């Protein structure tokens, strides 16, 4: 019987593993792809306390090495289900390769940024296209950029970028915003922000780096906008469907839990971007990992 299975080897999952393994728990991390989660693709991280600058790869590798040195094991296999065994108060975790029995589970599967689905989008990531203004905005100081989306993330990204960039276009597919009115008001007052409404991005061009985007308006007309940065903020998709039988999800698919990272099922905890929360950053993922592991440690002591 394993003490705790952590599903997902991103920042939240690996931080949870460091805390659990250091407590002496038999800790297994299950990861379907590569360790590191979203951050492994970031060229530079400049907003994680303690590191003036570090690449996503270096950061993720250091976390992985620290988790393993702490005593956690990592196995690359996709989790397909988690079921509670009421009689024994344990959990069965099935993967594509194995069936495990565990006393506690921490879900840290993260969320993926929704993509626009426009040609060249994947190719231009890191060459002008970004899904995180807070992470990459500072690299576009003095440049013209665009943000796509109409939710709070897009509105806040546009406000944030307007302090760095010479011009920010906010492109939204409708004429009213899903995000809060107070952010819209702030944007309307900014001289270097242009609100482009009723339009979607249909083209991305540039050879080595992003040079221009094409937007198509709902009336069928098109316009080319020269920009060096395009920040896509059209929502996220958490990777949680396979856990709907054991934890409560909100309408967006996020696992419902407060800052204590406890789900509605005793013994199942959630950490990082797949949890219901407002701020999804590396620092808050690490914070969740620590909190979820400490909650799990406390739970296991009470249920010994
Ligand atoms: P969101 O609220 O789901 O908004 C996504 C936006 O992208 C919507 O405006 C949507 O348009 C647009 N969109 C979706 N697919 C698109 C596509 N293919 N092409 C063009 N536009 C597309 O996502 P979010 O802004 O990331 O926010 C997620 C959650 O976190 C929300 O609950 C939000 O309130 C919360 N949040 C809160 C704060 C805060 O400070 N309180 C900050 C950030 C986020 P439509 O509106 O037409 O559907």
XYZ file of C-alpha atoms and ligand atoms in Angstrom:
352
model
C 0.000 0.000 0.000
C 1.413 3.353 -1.088
C 0.949 6.263 1.344
C 0.257 8.949 -1.245
C -0.062 8.995 -5.017
C 0.432 12.363 -6.676
C -1.031 12.622 -10.163
C 0.928 15.112 -12.257
C 4.611 16.045 -12.169
C 4.300 19.792 -12.691
C 5.350 22.409 -10.165
C 2.409 21.656 -7.841
C 2.821 17.874 -7.972
C 6.572 17.881 -7.499
C 6.394 20.368 -4.620
C 3.789 18.123 -2.980
C 6.139 15.160 -3.515
C 9.064 16.965 -1.853
C 6.941 17.705 1.234
C 5.373 14.215 1.422
C 8.618 12.296 0.867
C 10.535 14.442 3.365
C 7.876 13.458 5.928
C 8.823 9.827 5.292
C 5.711 8.919 3.289
C 5.957 6.343 0.522
C 5.300 8.801 -2.328
C 4.627 7.936 -5.972
C 4.182 10.566 -8.682
C 2.360 9.481 -11.862
C 2.938 11.584 -14.974
C 1.535 10.971 -18.451
C 3.977 13.118 -20.473
C 7.132 14.807 -19.168
C 7.983 16.218 -15.758
C 7.691 19.981 -15.338
C 4.201 20.662 -16.675
C 3.524 23.884 -18.609
C 6.671 25.624 -17.358
C 9.090 23.308 -19.131
C 8.274 25.181 -22.377
C 9.043 28.630 -20.949
C 12.270 30.072 -22.289
C 12.877 32.259 -19.265
C 11.327 32.563 -15.826
C 11.958 35.898 -14.141
C 9.163 36.001 -11.562
C 9.906 33.043 -9.310
C 11.361 34.275 -6.022
C 15.004 33.356 -5.539
C 15.880 33.132 -9.236
C 16.639 36.314 -11.145
C 16.464 34.286 -14.343
C 16.132 30.556 -14.988
C 14.892 28.570 -17.986
C 11.740 26.484 -17.643
C 13.758 23.361 -18.401
C 16.351 24.101 -15.687
C 13.618 24.928 -13.182
C 11.627 21.756 -13.909
C 14.743 19.570 -13.832
C 15.855 21.039 -10.499
C 12.387 20.346 -9.054
C 12.455 16.793 -10.402
C 15.913 16.151 -8.935
C 14.850 17.589 -5.587
C 11.697 15.420 -5.490
C 13.675 12.257 -6.286
C 16.450 13.171 -3.802
C 13.728 13.581 -1.165
C 12.694 9.973 -1.730
C 9.718 10.317 -4.106
C 9.389 7.918 -7.050
C 8.206 9.071 -10.470
C 6.612 6.776 -13.008
C 5.580 7.821 -16.516
C 2.102 6.390 -17.003
C -1.303 7.920 -17.677
C -3.876 7.774 -14.881
C -7.266 6.659 -16.131
C -9.288 6.474 -12.906
C -9.344 6.960 -9.140
C -11.903 5.058 -7.042
C -12.498 5.164 -3.318
C -12.781 1.864 -1.445
C -15.206 2.863 1.294
C -14.691 -0.240 3.447
C -10.909 0.149 3.738
C -10.805 3.947 3.341
C -8.223 3.563 0.583
C -8.082 4.387 -3.128
C -7.503 2.375 -6.287
C -5.611 4.302 -8.934
C -5.656 2.732 -12.390
C -3.204 3.769 -15.057
C -2.696 2.555 -18.601
C 0.027 0.264 -17.193
C -0.776 -0.591 -13.554
C -3.290 -0.715 -10.719
C -2.145 0.865 -7.436
C -3.631 0.918 -3.936
C -3.004 4.094 -1.934
C -4.122 5.766 1.288
C -4.309 9.291 -0.151
C -4.327 10.996 -3.530
C -3.172 14.458 -4.591
C -4.445 15.526 -8.015
C -2.100 18.016 -9.683
C -2.818 17.497 -13.366
C -2.768 21.197 -14.246
C -4.557 22.945 -17.064
C -3.699 23.638 -20.641
C -4.173 26.990 -22.307
C -6.896 26.867 -24.922
C -5.439 27.556 -28.338
C -6.808 29.708 -31.137
C -6.426 26.923 -33.670
C -4.921 29.235 -36.291
C -2.182 28.035 -38.683
C 1.398 28.755 -37.472
C 0.197 29.179 -33.845
C 2.280 26.274 -32.475
C 5.292 27.169 -34.608
C 5.368 30.758 -33.277
C 5.189 29.899 -29.565
C 8.302 31.483 -28.042
C 8.772 33.516 -31.238
C 6.145 36.125 -30.394
C 3.176 34.013 -29.329
C 2.664 33.522 -25.606
C -0.098 32.211 -23.364
C 1.141 34.064 -20.268
C 1.523 37.855 -20.216
C 2.724 37.867 -16.606
C 5.541 35.475 -17.540
C 6.586 36.929 -20.907
C 5.221 40.514 -21.034
C 8.497 42.131 -19.978
C 10.217 40.773 -23.106
C 7.954 43.006 -25.224
C 8.956 46.332 -23.690
C 8.495 49.140 -26.239
C 6.907 46.829 -28.819
C 3.429 46.592 -30.367
C 1.469 43.596 -29.122
C -2.040 42.133 -29.221
C -4.079 40.202 -26.675
C -6.925 37.882 -27.724
C -9.872 37.171 -25.433
C -12.612 38.926 -23.485
C -12.366 37.354 -20.024
C -10.634 38.682 -16.925
C -7.324 37.165 -17.991
C -7.328 38.979 -21.337
C -8.426 42.268 -19.761
C -5.790 42.072 -17.033
C -3.140 40.998 -19.543
C -3.908 44.033 -21.710
C -3.694 46.362 -18.676
C -0.418 44.749 -17.606
C 1.094 44.932 -21.106
C 0.052 48.563 -21.586
C 2.697 49.492 -18.990
C 5.458 47.870 -21.088
C 4.361 47.994 -24.696
C 4.089 50.954 -27.016
C 0.700 49.739 -28.245
C -1.678 46.965 -27.175
C -4.589 45.752 -29.327
C -7.251 43.821 -27.400
C -9.069 41.578 -29.863
C -12.395 40.112 -28.777
C -14.977 38.187 -30.771
C -17.994 40.048 -29.336
C -18.794 43.689 -28.517
C -19.199 43.113 -24.775
C -16.729 41.507 -22.428
C -17.046 38.471 -20.214
C -14.551 40.036 -17.778
C -15.242 42.727 -15.193
C -16.431 46.196 -16.214
C -13.842 47.973 -14.035
C -11.044 46.471 -16.139
C -12.824 47.497 -19.359
C -13.080 51.080 -18.019
C -9.355 51.138 -17.224
C -8.556 49.937 -20.731
C -10.838 52.519 -22.351
C -8.852 55.244 -20.591
C -5.450 53.997 -21.761
C -4.042 55.938 -24.697
C -1.905 53.057 -25.987
C -4.710 50.469 -25.949
C -7.014 49.873 -28.931
C -10.108 47.746 -28.373
C -10.760 45.645 -31.479
C -14.264 44.197 -31.058
C -16.332 41.687 -33.030
C -13.179 40.199 -34.510
C -11.202 36.970 -34.416
C -7.601 36.271 -35.342
C -7.527 34.297 -38.588
C -3.870 34.602 -39.652
C -0.411 34.678 -38.102
C 2.619 35.614 -40.180
C 6.337 36.033 -39.729
C 9.427 34.075 -40.710
C 11.711 33.779 -37.677
C 9.596 35.913 -35.371
C 5.963 37.080 -35.375
C 5.470 40.087 -37.651
C 1.753 40.448 -38.349
C -1.679 39.049 -37.541
C -4.847 39.096 -39.623
C -8.169 39.730 -37.915
C -11.552 39.067 -39.458
C -14.538 41.113 -38.276
C -18.007 39.651 -37.874
C -19.146 41.665 -40.934
C -16.652 39.726 -43.077
C -14.024 42.468 -43.481
C -10.380 41.768 -42.700
C -7.498 43.842 -41.355
C -3.761 43.186 -40.954
C -2.165 44.375 -37.721
C 1.650 44.452 -37.403
C 2.618 43.160 -33.925
C 5.677 41.477 -32.426
C 3.768 39.810 -29.618
C 0.442 37.975 -29.517
C -0.897 36.958 -26.107
C -3.602 34.328 -26.334
C -5.966 34.483 -23.324
C -9.026 32.543 -24.476
C -9.419 30.369 -21.388
C -7.947 27.191 -20.069
C -8.901 23.547 -20.092
C -8.153 21.596 -16.918
C -7.190 17.940 -17.267
C -9.712 16.514 -14.777
C -12.510 14.610 -16.579
C -11.216 11.250 -15.369
C -11.726 12.314 -11.724
C -15.376 13.450 -11.952
C -16.556 10.302 -10.106
C -14.436 11.019 -7.035
C -14.247 14.843 -6.757
C -16.618 17.700 -7.487
C -15.819 19.796 -10.573
C -17.093 23.293 -11.387
C -18.702 24.122 -14.754
C -15.270 24.803 -16.276
C -13.954 21.395 -15.164
C -11.800 22.715 -12.284
C -11.708 20.652 -9.079
C -13.572 22.517 -6.364
C -11.415 23.182 -3.286
C -10.464 26.122 -1.104
C -7.009 27.279 -0.076
C -6.626 24.169 2.127
C -6.616 22.083 -1.098
C -9.161 19.617 0.355
C -11.721 18.256 -2.100
C -15.209 17.039 -1.189
C -13.784 13.515 -0.782
C -11.721 12.881 2.344
C -8.269 11.649 1.408
C -8.264 13.323 -2.021
C -6.480 16.663 -2.328
C -5.918 18.977 -5.285
C -3.015 21.295 -6.064
C -2.131 23.797 -8.761
C -3.851 24.997 -11.915
C -6.578 22.302 -11.915
C -7.993 23.733 -8.651
C -10.682 26.456 -8.551
C -8.710 29.671 -7.923
C -8.084 33.133 -9.336
C -4.306 33.265 -9.652
C -2.570 30.548 -11.653
C 1.155 31.161 -11.382
C 4.276 29.085 -10.677
C 4.423 30.493 -7.164
C 0.798 29.598 -6.402
C 1.285 26.109 -7.874
C 4.244 25.548 -5.536
C 2.228 26.953 -2.657
C -0.677 24.588 -3.395
C 1.727 21.640 -3.583
C 3.005 22.369 -0.085
C -0.487 22.940 1.326
C -1.968 19.804 -0.301
C 0.909 17.643 0.960
C 0.630 19.025 4.506
C -3.145 18.450 4.408
C -2.523 14.870 3.218
C 0.108 14.287 5.935
C -2.338 15.518 8.578
C -5.124 13.331 7.134
C -2.894 10.223 7.124
C -1.855 10.800 10.753
C -5.521 11.022 11.796
C -6.412 7.915 9.766
C -3.473 5.716 10.760
P -12.731 32.933 -19.638
O -13.401 33.748 -18.584
O -13.255 31.585 -19.957
O -12.723 33.846 -20.952
C -12.257 33.341 -22.144
C -12.494 34.412 -23.195
O -11.942 33.961 -24.421
C -13.970 34.730 -23.434
O -14.144 36.110 -23.560
C -14.257 34.017 -24.767
O -15.159 34.724 -25.565
C -12.909 34.052 -25.438
N -12.716 32.917 -26.324
C -12.841 31.596 -26.055
N -12.500 30.849 -27.128
C -12.122 31.732 -28.090
C -11.646 31.598 -29.419
N -11.474 30.382 -29.962
N -11.354 32.713 -30.123
C -11.523 33.938 -29.577
N -11.969 34.149 -28.325
C -12.263 33.046 -27.591
O -11.163 32.700 -19.332
P -10.151 33.563 -18.450
O -10.233 34.983 -18.813
O -8.853 32.864 -18.549
O -10.691 33.390 -16.960
C -10.854 32.090 -16.390
C -11.453 32.242 -14.989
O -10.501 32.849 -14.104
C -12.674 33.152 -14.987
O -13.582 32.690 -14.028
C -12.119 34.494 -14.572
O -13.058 35.369 -13.982
C -11.050 34.041 -13.581
N -10.042 35.078 -13.464
C -10.193 35.995 -12.467
C -9.296 37.009 -12.318
C -9.490 38.014 -11.227
O -8.666 38.856 -11.008
N -10.573 37.918 -10.494
C -8.219 37.120 -13.190
C -8.083 36.190 -14.226
C -9.016 35.185 -14.352
P -16.737 34.816 -25.177
O -16.788 35.785 -24.041
O -17.357 35.292 -26.423
O -17.138 33.424 -24.788
